[in-house]
């Protein structure tokens, strides 16, 4: 049944936006989506593990509900062993046509989205689409406003000095 789009999810709003975009891409292409929850787990505390497991299942159910609203076939999977990036690369290699990942930009001048994304981009032969979280854009807008002196905090600082 057509191509598969892989979406690694971790329960964050950014990952949910990536899933939303993957489903929007999948629908007209008659592709299916695989939502992959990647969660490296400690081997100890079983209570913490079951709470974490419930959270993971809830995140996957949320994506499955979203897929149902789009009318896109979905498969959910959970991987709890190994580094998230290696797991994503391995899953993509099983035949995904596209990987759609939610990312948050790390602070710093250069464009850096964290080690997981770096390893996936380096190790994945499949095309990868990165979906930035809202916060990146808001932070950029705030920095831009500060630079141009249009933010409230910049105005307040000038009034205090003047």
XYZ file of C-alpha atoms in Angstrom:
162
model
C 0.000 0.000 0.000
C 2.230 2.794 -1.279
C 5.088 4.544 0.411
C 5.767 4.858 4.128
C 6.606 8.108 5.907
C 8.460 7.638 9.186
C 7.770 10.096 12.013
C 9.822 9.743 15.179
C 7.763 11.100 18.109
C 8.551 11.776 21.760
C 5.387 13.286 23.188
C 6.356 16.922 22.579
C 4.230 19.500 20.761
C 7.001 19.843 18.144
C 6.877 16.094 17.430
C 3.090 16.334 17.120
C 3.449 19.132 14.558
C 5.871 16.944 12.606
C 3.307 14.119 12.663
C 0.633 16.553 11.490
C 2.815 17.565 8.521
C 3.717 13.933 7.736
C -0.001 13.080 7.627
C -0.713 16.088 5.393
C 2.011 14.879 3.001
C 0.853 11.245 3.173
C -2.823 11.858 2.420
C -2.675 12.976 -1.242
C 0.168 10.509 -1.902
C -1.860 7.583 -0.517
C 1.141 6.844 1.674
C 1.056 5.347 5.147
C 2.682 6.812 8.216
C 4.733 5.010 10.823
C 4.871 6.830 14.147
C 7.929 5.629 16.023
C 8.249 6.446 19.713
C 11.930 6.256 20.588
C 12.593 6.034 24.272
C 15.884 4.894 25.771
C 14.957 3.520 29.195
C 16.845 2.859 32.376
C 16.569 -0.764 33.456
C 15.692 0.011 37.086
C 12.570 1.541 38.691
C 9.547 -0.326 37.357
C 7.060 2.267 38.674
C 8.822 5.016 36.747
C 8.930 2.737 33.740
C 5.197 2.037 33.755
C 4.402 5.746 34.111
C 6.762 6.485 31.234
C 5.178 3.631 29.233
C 1.700 5.125 29.756
C 2.962 8.504 28.542
C 4.501 6.892 25.450
C 1.297 4.981 24.667
C -0.759 8.181 25.114
C 1.536 10.049 22.687
C 1.214 7.280 20.086
C -2.581 7.110 20.559
C -2.743 10.887 19.997
C -0.886 10.509 16.668
C -3.086 7.527 15.706
C -6.216 9.634 16.393
C -4.769 12.420 14.262
C -4.145 9.910 11.437
C -7.732 8.699 11.676
C -8.986 12.285 11.238
C -6.777 12.605 8.122
C -7.922 9.206 6.855
C -4.306 8.055 6.582
C -3.275 4.490 7.469
C -0.850 4.457 10.391
C 1.321 1.979 12.209
C 2.711 2.819 15.624
C 5.831 1.321 17.125
C 7.852 1.793 20.272
C 11.589 1.191 20.580
C 13.075 1.273 24.058
C 16.607 0.047 23.406
C 19.544 1.833 21.855
C 20.262 5.450 21.039
C 17.261 7.248 19.497
C 19.231 8.399 16.427
C 20.484 4.881 15.603
C 16.967 3.505 16.048
C 15.522 6.130 13.676
C 18.209 5.446 11.044
C 17.592 1.664 11.342
C 13.808 2.048 10.985
C 14.181 4.427 8.009
C 16.464 1.889 6.293
C 13.600 -0.646 6.347
C 12.077 1.191 3.390
C 10.717 4.584 4.464
C 10.304 6.998 1.543
C 10.609 10.016 3.846
C 11.447 10.851 7.464
C 9.665 13.820 9.069
C 11.187 14.961 12.391
C 10.208 17.697 14.785
C 13.216 19.670 15.988
C 14.012 22.433 18.427
C 16.895 24.720 17.613
C 19.597 24.760 20.274
C 20.973 28.107 21.348
C 24.035 29.382 19.518
C 24.794 31.236 16.333
C 24.929 28.297 13.973
C 21.969 26.170 13.034
C 22.172 23.197 15.400
C 19.276 20.961 16.362
C 20.992 18.557 18.727
C 22.941 15.364 18.402
C 20.030 13.072 17.494
C 19.145 15.120 14.411
C 22.820 15.398 13.420
C 23.300 11.633 13.560
C 20.045 10.986 11.660
C 21.005 13.440 8.902
C 24.472 11.913 8.620
C 23.360 8.272 8.739
C 20.076 8.279 6.862
C 19.913 7.642 3.102
C 16.204 8.546 3.160
C 15.238 12.213 2.603
C 14.601 13.973 5.929
C 12.210 16.888 6.523
C 12.834 18.890 9.704
C 9.856 20.649 11.293
C 10.863 23.442 13.662
C 8.882 24.067 16.820
C 6.999 27.325 17.398
C 9.490 28.503 19.985
C 12.298 28.858 17.453
C 10.291 31.342 15.455
C 9.107 33.271 18.528
C 12.668 33.531 19.830
C 13.845 34.746 16.430
C 11.050 37.328 16.359
C 11.988 38.513 19.866
C 15.669 38.819 18.896
C 14.722 40.680 15.727
C 12.469 43.076 17.680
C 15.263 43.694 20.192
C 17.757 44.339 17.395
C 15.447 46.884 15.785
C 14.449 48.375 19.147
C 10.778 47.468 18.689
C 10.262 45.215 21.683
C 8.624 46.352 24.912
C 11.710 45.415 26.904
C 13.913 47.483 24.594
C 11.540 50.449 24.968
C 11.436 50.038 28.744
C 15.232 49.912 28.883
C 15.503 53.133 26.833
C 12.909 54.900 29.010
C 14.737 53.848 32.167
C 18.062 55.156 30.831
C 16.583 58.329 29.278
